[in-house]
Structure formats: C-alpha cells, structure tokens
Amino acid sequence: MGTQLVTAQSTAVVLEPKQGAAAHQLEVGVTTLKKICRTAQVSRWPFRKRTSIERLIHRTQYFMTDGDDLEQKIAELQCLLAQREGLKACQAKDVDAPIKRFRQSMFKKVHLEEREKRKAAKARKAEQAYAAYTASRAAAKQDLQDLDTIDTALMPASAMDT
C-alpha cells in the first residue's frame, strides 16, 4: 500500500487485530502506523484496550465468588460491560477514569493473592525440607545405635571389663 496512501480513514478498518498484523496488512511499519494513529487521536491501540477490559471482566467474575459486597461487584461488572461496548462503538475512546481506578484495585487484589500463594508454597517447601532433615537425622541416629549394638556384640567379654 505504501506510506503515502495510509491515512487515518484506512487505519480505522484495521483497528481490530493486533498492531503488528494491522501494520503488515497496510504494508507499513509499526512505527509509521503509530504516528498515523497519533494524528487521528488514537492514543492506545484499541485491541489492547479491549483485551485489558476483557481481562478485567474475567477477573471481576473470578472475584465475585468472594462473599464481600456482591452488589458492588455486579455494578462494577455492568460498568465494565458498558465500557467494552463503548470501545467497540468508538475505537478512539479512552478508558474512563473510574474503570482505570477499578483496574488498579483489581491489579492490587490479584498481586496480593499471588503473593499469598507464593508465601504458602514457600512455607510448604520449608516444611517438607524440615521433615526430610528430621527423617535423615532419625535415620542417622538409628544407624549409630545399630553400629553400637554390633560393636558390643562383636567385642570380647574381657574387653568390656576394662
């Protein structure tokens, strides 16, 4: 297609796929495509915005199983679904500020959950290591007792008197 023929109108057709695929479809480089999008007031690639919203919807649904404040989560989920539809209608639309704050709080919640999982895994690993250590110590102690028993059995009676 060439760089001269690529305009903001022609990029509107290819805003669905990932940015690299769209650049390849228009036969321009990704950097050139980004420059054209900036002139058309598309600050962030719509595919990424939609993917972010989709991921946020899934996380919200995942955390809805927690019992705390179900009505608020349903309201947030409805807001996310409306945001997703708004992004489909207007590609250049930016994500609303309340959605950005909610996304940040969800990132924090996911991070804390993952940190707790890592802590639990680390504690299990330490517990297993300690159990293996105590088992090996007990086995070594038993081996020493067995050696003492063998030594006393093999030792002549006159040697035991001294």
Coordinates of N, CA, C and O in Angstrom, one line a residue:
M1 N 0.8 -1.2 0.0 CA 0.0 0.0 0.0 C 0.9 1.3 0.0 O 0.5 2.2 -0.6
G2 N 1.9 1.2 0.8 CA 2.9 2.4 0.8 C 2.5 3.4 1.8 O 1.3 3.5 2.2
T3 N 3.4 4.2 2.3 CA 3.2 5.1 3.3 C 2.3 6.3 2.9 O 1.6 6.9 3.7
Q4 N 2.4 6.7 1.7 CA 1.7 7.9 1.2 C 0.2 7.6 1.2 O -0.6 8.5 1.5
L5 N -0.3 6.4 1.0 CA -1.7 6.1 0.8 C -2.3 5.8 2.2 O -3.5 5.7 2.2
V6 N -1.6 5.6 3.2 CA -2.1 5.2 4.5 C -2.6 6.5 5.2 O -1.9 7.4 5.4
T7 N -3.9 6.5 5.5 CA -4.5 7.7 6.2 C -5.2 7.2 7.5 O -5.3 6.0 7.7
A8 N -5.7 8.1 8.2 CA -6.5 7.8 9.4 C -7.7 7.0 9.0 O -8.1 6.1 9.8
Q9 N -8.3 7.3 7.9 CA -9.5 6.5 7.5 C -9.2 5.1 7.1 O -9.9 4.2 7.5
S10 N -8.0 4.8 6.5 CA -7.7 3.5 6.2 C -7.2 2.7 7.4 O -7.4 1.5 7.4
T11 N -6.7 3.3 8.4 CA -6.4 2.6 9.6 C -7.6 2.2 10.4 O -7.5 1.3 11.2
A12 N -8.7 3.0 10.3 CA -9.9 2.6 11.0 C -10.4 1.2 10.7 O -11.0 0.6 11.5
V13 N -10.1 0.8 9.5 CA -10.6 -0.5 9.0 C -9.8 -1.6 9.7 O -10.3 -2.7 10.0
V14 N -8.5 -1.4 10.0 CA -7.7 -2.5 10.6 C -7.4 -2.3 12.1 O -6.5 -2.9 12.6
L15 N -8.3 -1.7 12.8 CA -8.1 -1.5 14.2 C -8.4 -2.7 15.0 O -8.2 -2.8 16.2
E16 N -9.0 -3.7 14.4 CA -9.4 -4.9 15.1 C -8.2 -5.8 15.5 O -8.1 -6.2 16.7
P17 N -7.3 -6.2 14.6 CA -6.3 -7.1 15.0 C -5.2 -6.5 15.9 O -5.2 -5.3 16.2
K18 N -4.2 -7.2 16.2 CA -3.0 -6.7 16.9 C -2.3 -5.7 16.0 O -2.4 -5.7 14.7
Q19 N -1.5 -4.8 16.6 CA -0.9 -3.7 15.9 C 0.0 -4.2 14.8 O 0.1 -3.7 13.7
G20 N 0.8 -5.2 15.1 CA 1.8 -5.7 14.1 C 1.1 -6.3 12.9 O 1.5 -6.1 11.7
A21 N 0.0 -7.0 13.1 CA -0.8 -7.6 12.0 C -1.4 -6.5 11.1 O -1.5 -6.6 9.9
A22 N -1.9 -5.4 11.8 CA -2.5 -4.3 11.1 C -1.5 -3.6 10.2 O -1.8 -3.2 9.1
A23 N -0.3 -3.4 10.8 CA 0.8 -2.8 10.0 C 1.2 -3.6 8.8 O 1.4 -3.1 7.7
H24 N 1.2 -4.9 9.0 CA 1.5 -5.8 7.9 C 0.4 -5.7 6.8 O 0.7 -5.7 5.6
Q25 N -0.8 -5.7 7.3 CA -2.0 -5.6 6.3 C -1.9 -4.3 5.5 O -2.3 -4.3 4.3
L26 N -1.5 -3.2 6.1 CA -1.4 -1.9 5.4 C -0.1 -1.8 4.7 O 0.1 -0.7 4.0
E27 N 0.8 -2.7 4.9 CA 2.1 -2.7 4.3 C 3.0 -1.5 4.7 O 3.6 -0.8 3.9
V28 N 2.9 -1.2 6.0 CA 3.7 -0.1 6.6 C 4.4 -0.7 7.9 O 4.0 -1.7 8.4
G29 N 5.3 0.1 8.4 CA 5.9 -0.3 9.6 C 5.0 0.0 10.8 O 4.1 0.9 10.7
V30 N 5.3 -0.6 11.9 CA 4.5 -0.4 13.1 C 4.7 1.1 13.6 O 3.7 1.7 14.0
T31 N 5.9 1.6 13.5 CA 6.2 3.0 13.9 C 5.4 4.0 13.1 O 4.8 4.9 13.6
T32 N 5.3 3.7 11.8 CA 4.6 4.6 10.9 C 3.1 4.5 11.3 O 2.4 5.6 11.3
L33 N 2.6 3.3 11.5 CA 1.2 3.2 11.9 C 0.9 3.9 13.2 O -0.1 4.5 13.4
K34 N 1.8 3.8 14.2 CA 1.6 4.5 15.4 C 1.6 6.1 15.2 O 0.7 6.7 15.8
K35 N 2.4 6.6 14.3 CA 2.4 8.0 14.0 C 1.1 8.4 13.4 O 0.5 9.5 13.8
I36 N 0.5 7.6 12.5 CA -0.7 7.9 11.9 C -1.9 7.9 12.9 O -2.7 8.7 12.9
C37 N -1.8 6.9 13.8 CA -2.8 6.8 14.8 C -2.8 8.0 15.8 O -3.8 8.4 16.2
R38 N -1.6 8.4 16.1 CA -1.5 9.6 17.0 C -2.1 10.8 16.3 O -2.8 11.6 17.0
T39 N -1.9 11.0 15.0 CA -2.6 12.1 14.4 C -4.1 12.0 14.3 O -4.8 13.0 14.3
A40 N -4.6 10.7 14.4 CA -6.0 10.5 14.4 C -6.6 10.4 15.8 O -7.7 10.0 16.1
Q41 N -5.8 10.8 16.8 CA -6.2 10.9 18.3 C -6.5 9.5 18.8 O -7.3 9.3 19.7
V42 N -5.8 8.5 18.3 CA -5.9 7.1 18.8 C -4.6 6.9 19.7 O -3.5 6.7 19.2
S43 N -4.8 7.1 21.0 CA -3.6 7.1 21.9 C -3.1 5.7 22.2 O -1.9 5.5 22.3
R44 N -4.0 4.8 22.3 CA -3.6 3.4 22.6 C -4.4 2.5 21.6 O -5.5 2.7 21.3
W45 N -3.7 1.5 21.2 CA -4.3 0.6 20.2 C -5.6 -0.1 20.8 O -5.6 -0.6 21.8
P46 N -6.7 0.0 20.1 CA -8.0 -0.5 20.6 C -8.0 -2.0 21.0 O -8.6 -2.4 21.9
F47 N -7.2 -2.8 20.3 CA -7.1 -4.2 20.6 C -6.6 -4.4 22.0 O -7.1 -5.2 22.8
R48 N -5.6 -3.6 22.4 CA -5.1 -3.6 23.8 C -6.1 -3.2 24.8 O -6.2 -3.7 25.9
K49 N -6.8 -2.1 24.5 CA -7.8 -1.6 25.4 C -8.9 -2.7 25.6 O -9.3 -2.9 26.8
R50 N -9.4 -3.3 24.5 CA -10.4 -4.3 24.7 C -9.9 -5.5 25.4 O -10.6 -6.1 26.3
T51 N -8.7 -5.9 25.2 CA -8.1 -7.0 25.9 C -8.0 -6.7 27.3 O -8.3 -7.6 28.2
S52 N -7.6 -5.5 27.7 CA -7.5 -5.1 29.1 C -8.8 -5.2 29.8 O -9.0 -5.7 30.9
I53 N -9.9 -4.7 29.1 CA -11.2 -4.7 29.6 C -11.7 -6.1 29.8 O -12.3 -6.5 30.8
E54 N -11.5 -7.0 28.8 CA -11.9 -8.4 28.8 C -11.2 -9.1 30.0 O -11.9 -9.8 30.7
R55 N -9.9 -8.8 30.2 CA -9.2 -9.5 31.3 C -9.8 -9.0 32.6 O -10.0 -9.7 33.6
L56 N -10.1 -7.7 32.7 CA -10.7 -7.1 33.9 C -12.1 -7.7 34.2 O -12.4 -8.0 35.4
I57 N -12.9 -7.9 33.1 CA -14.2 -8.6 33.3 C -14.0 -10.0 33.9 O -14.7 -10.4 34.8
H58 N -13.1 -10.7 33.3 CA -12.9 -12.1 33.8 C -12.4 -12.1 35.3 O -12.8 -12.9 36.1
R59 N -11.5 -11.2 35.6 CA -11.0 -11.1 37.0 C -12.1 -10.7 37.9 O -12.2 -11.3 39.0
T60 N -13.0 -9.8 37.5 CA -14.1 -9.4 38.3 C -15.1 -10.6 38.6 O -15.5 -10.8 39.7
Q61 N -15.3 -11.3 37.5 CA -16.2 -12.5 37.7 C -15.5 -13.6 38.6 O -16.2 -14.2 39.4
Y62 N -14.2 -13.7 38.5 CA -13.5 -14.6 39.4 C -13.6 -14.2 40.8 O -13.9 -15.1 41.7
F63 N -13.5 -12.9 41.1 CA -13.5 -12.5 42.5 C -15.0 -12.3 43.0 O -15.2 -12.0 44.1
M64 N -15.9 -12.4 42.1 CA -17.3 -12.4 42.5 C -17.7 -13.5 43.4 O -18.7 -13.4 44.2
T65 N -17.0 -14.6 43.4 CA -17.3 -15.7 44.2 C -16.9 -15.4 45.7 O -17.5 -16.1 46.6
D66 N -16.1 -14.4 45.9 CA -15.8 -14.0 47.3 C -17.1 -13.4 47.8 O -17.8 -12.7 47.1
G67 N -17.5 -13.6 49.1 CA -18.8 -13.1 49.6 C -18.9 -11.6 49.8 O -20.0 -11.1 50.0
D68 N -17.8 -10.9 49.8 CA -17.9 -9.5 50.2 C -18.5 -8.6 49.1 O -18.0 -8.5 48.0
D69 N -19.6 -7.9 49.5 CA -20.2 -6.8 48.7 C -20.5 -7.3 47.2 O -20.0 -6.7 46.3
L70 N -21.4 -8.2 47.1 CA -21.7 -8.8 45.8 C -22.4 -7.7 44.9 O -22.1 -7.7 43.7
E71 N -23.2 -6.9 45.5 CA -24.0 -5.9 44.7 C -23.0 -4.9 44.0 O -23.2 -4.5 42.9
Q72 N -22.0 -4.5 44.8 CA -21.0 -3.6 44.2 C -20.2 -4.2 43.0 O -20.0 -3.6 42.0
K73 N -19.9 -5.5 43.2 CA -19.2 -6.1 42.1 C -20.1 -6.3 40.9 O -19.6 -6.2 39.7
I74 N -21.3 -6.5 41.1 CA -22.3 -6.6 39.9 C -22.3 -5.3 39.2 O -22.3 -5.2 38.0
A75 N -22.4 -4.2 40.0 CA -22.4 -2.9 39.4 C -21.1 -2.6 38.6 O -21.2 -2.0 37.5
E76 N -20.0 -3.0 39.2 CA -18.7 -2.8 38.5 C -18.7 -3.6 37.2 O -18.2 -3.1 36.2
L77 N -19.2 -4.8 37.3 CA -19.2 -5.7 36.1 C -20.1 -5.1 35.0 O -19.7 -5.1 33.8
Q78 N -21.2 -4.5 35.4 CA -22.1 -3.9 34.4 C -21.4 -2.6 33.8 O -21.5 -2.4 32.6
C79 N -20.7 -1.9 34.6 CA -19.9 -0.7 34.1 C -18.9 -1.2 33.1 O -18.6 -0.6 32.1
L80 N -18.2 -2.3 33.4 CA -17.2 -2.8 32.5 C -17.8 -3.3 31.2 O -17.2 -3.1 30.1
L81 N -18.9 -3.9 31.3 CA -19.6 -4.4 30.0 C -20.0 -3.2 29.2 O -19.8 -3.2 28.0
A82 N -20.5 -2.1 29.8 CA -20.8 -0.9 29.1 C -19.6 -0.3 28.5 O -19.6 0.2 27.3
Q83 N -18.5 -0.3 29.2 CA -17.2 0.2 28.7 C -16.8 -0.5 27.5 O -16.3 0.0 26.5
R84 N -16.9 -1.9 27.5 CA -16.5 -2.7 26.4 C -17.3 -2.4 25.2 O -16.8 -2.3 24.1
E85 N -18.6 -2.2 25.3 CA -19.5 -1.9 24.2 C -19.1 -0.5 23.7 O -19.2 -0.3 22.5
G86 N -18.8 0.4 24.6 CA -18.4 1.8 24.1 C -17.1 1.8 23.3 O -17.0 2.5 22.4
L87 N -16.2 0.9 23.7 CA -14.9 0.8 22.9 C -15.2 0.2 21.6 O -14.5 0.5 20.6
K88 N -16.2 -0.8 21.5 CA -16.5 -1.3 20.2 C -17.1 -0.3 19.3 O -16.8 -0.3 18.1
A89 N -17.9 0.6 19.8 CA -18.6 1.6 19.0 C -17.6 2.7 18.6 O -17.6 3.2 17.4
C90 N -16.7 3.2 19.5 CA -15.8 4.2 19.2 C -14.4 3.8 19.5 O -14.0 3.7 20.6
Q91 N -13.6 3.5 18.4 CA -12.2 3.0 18.6 C -11.3 3.9 19.3 O -10.4 3.5 20.0
A92 N -11.5 5.2 19.1 CA -10.6 6.2 19.7 C -10.9 6.5 21.1 O -10.1 7.2 21.8
K93 N -12.0 6.0 21.6 CA -12.4 6.3 23.0 C -11.4 5.8 24.0 O -10.9 4.7 23.9
D94 N -11.2 6.6 25.0 CA -10.2 6.2 26.1 C -11.0 5.5 27.2 O -12.2 5.7 27.3
V95 N -10.3 4.7 28.0 CA -10.9 4.1 29.1 C -11.3 5.1 30.2 O -10.5 6.0 30.5
D96 N -12.5 5.0 30.8 CA -12.9 6.0 31.8 C -12.1 5.9 33.0 O -11.5 4.9 33.4
A97 N -12.0 7.1 33.7 CA -11.2 7.2 35.0 C -11.6 6.2 36.0 O -10.8 5.6 36.7
P98 N -12.9 6.0 36.3 CA -13.3 5.1 37.3 C -12.9 3.6 37.0 O -12.6 2.9 37.9
I99 N -13.0 3.3 35.7 CA -12.5 2.0 35.2 C -11.0 1.8 35.5 O -10.6 0.8 35.9
K100 N -10.3 2.9 35.2 CA -8.8 2.8 35.5 C -8.5 2.6 37.0 O -7.7 1.8 37.3
R101 N -9.3 3.3 37.8 CA -9.1 3.1 39.3 C -9.5 1.7 39.7 O -8.8 1.0 40.5
F102 N -10.6 1.2 39.1 CA -11.0 -0.2 39.5 C -10.0 -1.2 39.0 O -9.7 -2.2 39.7
R103 N -9.4 -0.9 37.8 CA -8.4 -1.8 37.2 C -7.2 -1.9 38.2 O -6.6 -2.9 38.5
Q104 N -6.8 -0.7 38.7 CA -5.7 -0.6 39.6 C -6.0 -1.4 40.9 O -5.1 -2.2 41.4
S105 N -7.2 -1.3 41.4 CA -7.5 -2.0 42.6 C -7.6 -3.5 42.4 O -7.2 -4.3 43.2
M106 N -8.0 -3.9 41.2 CA -8.0 -5.3 40.8 C -6.6 -5.9 40.7 O -6.3 -7.0 41.1
F107 N -5.7 -5.1 40.1 CA -4.3 -5.5 40.0 C -3.7 -5.7 41.3 O -3.0 -6.7 41.6
K108 N -4.1 -4.9 42.3 CA -3.6 -5.0 43.6 C -4.1 -6.3 44.3 O -3.4 -7.0 44.9
K109 N -5.4 -6.5 44.1 CA -6.0 -7.7 44.7 C -5.4 -9.0 44.1 O -5.1 -9.9 44.8
V110 N -5.2 -9.0 42.8 CA -4.5 -10.2 42.2 C -3.1 -10.3 42.7 O -2.6 -11.4 43.0
H111 N -2.4 -9.2 42.8 CA -1.0 -9.3 43.3 C -0.9 -9.8 44.7 O -0.1 -10.7 45.0
L112 N -1.8 -9.4 45.6 CA -1.8 -9.9 46.9 C -2.2 -11.3 47.0 O -1.6 -12.1 47.8
E113 N -3.1 -11.8 46.2 CA -3.5 -13.2 46.1 C -2.3 -14.0 45.7 O -2.0 -15.1 46.2
E114 N -1.6 -13.6 44.6 CA -0.4 -14.3 44.1 C 0.7 -14.3 45.2 O 1.4 -15.3 45.3
R115 N 0.9 -13.2 45.9 CA 1.9 -13.2 46.9 C 1.6 -14.2 48.0 O 2.5 -14.9 48.5
E116 N 0.3 -14.3 48.4 CA -0.1 -15.2 49.4 C 0.2 -16.7 49.0 O 0.6 -17.5 49.7
K117 N -0.1 -16.9 47.7 CA 0.2 -18.3 47.1 C 1.6 -18.6 47.2 O 2.1 -19.7 47.5
R118 N 2.5 -17.6 46.8 CA 3.9 -17.8 46.9 C 4.4 -18.1 48.3 O 5.3 -18.9 48.5
K119 N 3.9 -17.3 49.3 CA 4.2 -17.5 50.7 C 3.8 -18.9 51.1 O 4.6 -19.6 51.8
A120 N 2.6 -19.3 50.8 CA 2.2 -20.6 51.2 C 3.0 -21.7 50.6 O 3.4 -22.7 51.2
A121 N 3.4 -21.6 49.3 CA 4.3 -22.5 48.6 C 5.7 -22.6 49.3 O 6.2 -23.6 49.5
K122 N 6.2 -21.4 49.6 CA 7.5 -21.3 50.3 C 7.4 -22.0 51.7 O 8.3 -22.7 52.1
A123 N 6.3 -21.8 52.4 CA 6.2 -22.4 53.7 C 6.1 -23.9 53.6 O 6.7 -24.7 54.4
R124 N 5.3 -24.4 52.6 CA 5.2 -25.9 52.3 C 6.6 -26.5 52.0 O 6.9 -27.5 52.5
K125 N 7.3 -25.7 51.2 CA 8.6 -26.2 50.8 C 9.6 -26.3 52.0 O 10.3 -27.3 52.2
A126 N 9.5 -25.3 52.9 CA 10.3 -25.3 54.1 C 9.9 -26.4 55.0 O 10.8 -27.1 55.6
E127 N 8.6 -26.6 55.1 CA 8.1 -27.7 56.0 C 8.6 -29.1 55.4 O 9.0 -29.9 56.2
Q128 N 8.5 -29.3 54.1 CA 9.0 -30.5 53.6 C 10.5 -30.7 53.8 O 11.0 -31.8 54.1
A129 N 11.3 -29.6 53.6 CA 12.7 -29.7 53.9 C 13.0 -30.0 55.3 O 13.9 -30.9 55.6
Y130 N 12.3 -29.5 56.2 CA 12.5 -29.8 57.7 C 12.1 -31.2 58.0 O 12.8 -31.9 58.7
A131 N 11.0 -31.7 57.4 CA 10.6 -33.1 57.6 C 11.7 -34.0 57.0 O 12.0 -35.0 57.6
A132 N 12.2 -33.7 55.9 CA 13.3 -34.5 55.3 C 14.5 -34.5 56.2 O 15.2 -35.5 56.4
Y133 N 14.8 -33.3 56.7 CA 16.0 -33.2 57.6 C 15.8 -34.0 58.8 O 16.7 -34.8 59.2
T134 N 14.7 -33.9 59.5 CA 14.4 -34.7 60.7 C 14.4 -36.2 60.4 O 14.9 -37.0 61.3
A135 N 13.9 -36.6 59.3 CA 13.9 -38.0 58.9 C 15.3 -38.5 58.7 O 15.7 -39.6 59.2
S136 N 16.1 -37.7 58.1 CA 17.5 -38.1 57.9 C 18.3 -38.2 59.2 O 19.1 -39.1 59.4
R137 N 18.0 -37.2 60.1 CA 18.7 -37.3 61.4 C 18.2 -38.5 62.2 O 19.1 -39.1 62.8
A138 N 17.0 -38.8 62.1 CA 16.5 -40.0 62.8 C 17.1 -41.3 62.2 O 17.5 -42.2 63.0
A139 N 17.2 -41.3 60.9 CA 17.9 -42.5 60.3 C 19.3 -42.6 60.7 O 19.8 -43.7 61.0
A140 N 20.0 -41.4 60.7 CA 21.4 -41.4 61.1 C 21.6 -41.9 62.6 O 22.5 -42.6 62.9
K141 N 20.7 -41.4 63.4 CA 20.7 -41.8 64.9 C 20.5 -43.3 65.0 O 21.2 -44.0 65.8
Q142 N 19.5 -43.8 64.2 CA 19.3 -45.3 64.2 C 20.5 -46.1 63.7 O 20.8 -47.1 64.3
D143 N 21.1 -45.6 62.7 CA 22.3 -46.2 62.2 C 23.4 -46.3 63.3 O 24.1 -47.3 63.4
L144 N 23.6 -45.2 64.0 CA 24.6 -45.1 65.1 C 24.2 -46.1 66.2 O 25.1 -46.8 66.7
Q145 N 23.0 -46.2 66.5 CA 22.6 -47.2 67.6 C 22.8 -48.6 67.1 O 23.2 -49.5 67.8
D146 N 22.5 -48.9 65.8 CA 22.8 -50.2 65.2 C 24.3 -50.5 65.3 O 24.6 -51.7 65.6
L147 N 25.1 -49.5 65.0 CA 26.6 -49.8 65.0 C 27.0 -50.0 66.4 O 27.9 -50.9 66.7
D148 N 26.5 -49.3 67.4 CA 26.8 -49.6 68.8 C 26.4 -51.0 69.2 O 27.2 -51.7 69.9
T149 N 25.3 -51.4 68.8 CA 24.8 -52.8 69.1 C 25.7 -53.8 68.5 O 26.1 -54.8 69.1
I150 N 26.1 -53.6 67.2 CA 27.0 -54.5 66.6 C 28.4 -54.5 67.3 O 29.0 -55.6 67.5
D151 N 28.9 -53.4 67.6 CA 30.2 -53.3 68.3 C 30.2 -54.0 69.6 O 31.1 -54.8 70.0
T152 N 29.1 -53.8 70.4 CA 29.0 -54.5 71.7 C 28.9 -56.0 71.5 O 29.4 -56.8 72.3
A153 N 28.2 -56.5 70.4 CA 28.1 -57.9 70.2 C 29.4 -58.5 69.7 O 29.7 -59.7 70.1
L154 N 30.2 -57.8 69.0 CA 31.5 -58.3 68.5 C 32.6 -58.2 69.5 O 33.6 -58.9 69.3
M155 N 32.5 -57.4 70.5 CA 33.5 -57.1 71.4 C 33.7 -58.3 72.4 O 32.7 -58.8 72.9
P156 N 34.9 -58.7 72.6 CA 35.1 -59.8 73.6 C 34.7 -59.4 75.0 O 34.8 -58.2 75.3
A157 N 34.3 -60.3 75.8 CA 33.9 -60.1 77.2 C 35.0 -59.5 78.0 O 34.7 -58.6 78.9
S158 N 36.2 -59.9 77.8 CA 37.3 -59.3 78.6 C 37.6 -57.9 78.3 O 38.0 -57.1 79.1
A159 N 37.3 -57.4 77.1 CA 37.5 -56.0 76.7 C 36.4 -55.1 77.4 O 36.6 -54.0 77.6
M160 N 35.3 -55.7 77.7 CA 34.2 -54.9 78.3 C 34.5 -54.7 79.7 O 34.0 -53.7 80.3
D161 N 35.3 -55.5 80.4 CA 35.6 -55.4 81.8 C 36.5 -54.2 82.1 O 36.5 -53.6 83.1
T162 N 37.3 -53.9 81.2 CA 38.3 -52.8 81.4 C 37.7 -51.5 81.2 O 36.8 -51.0 81.0

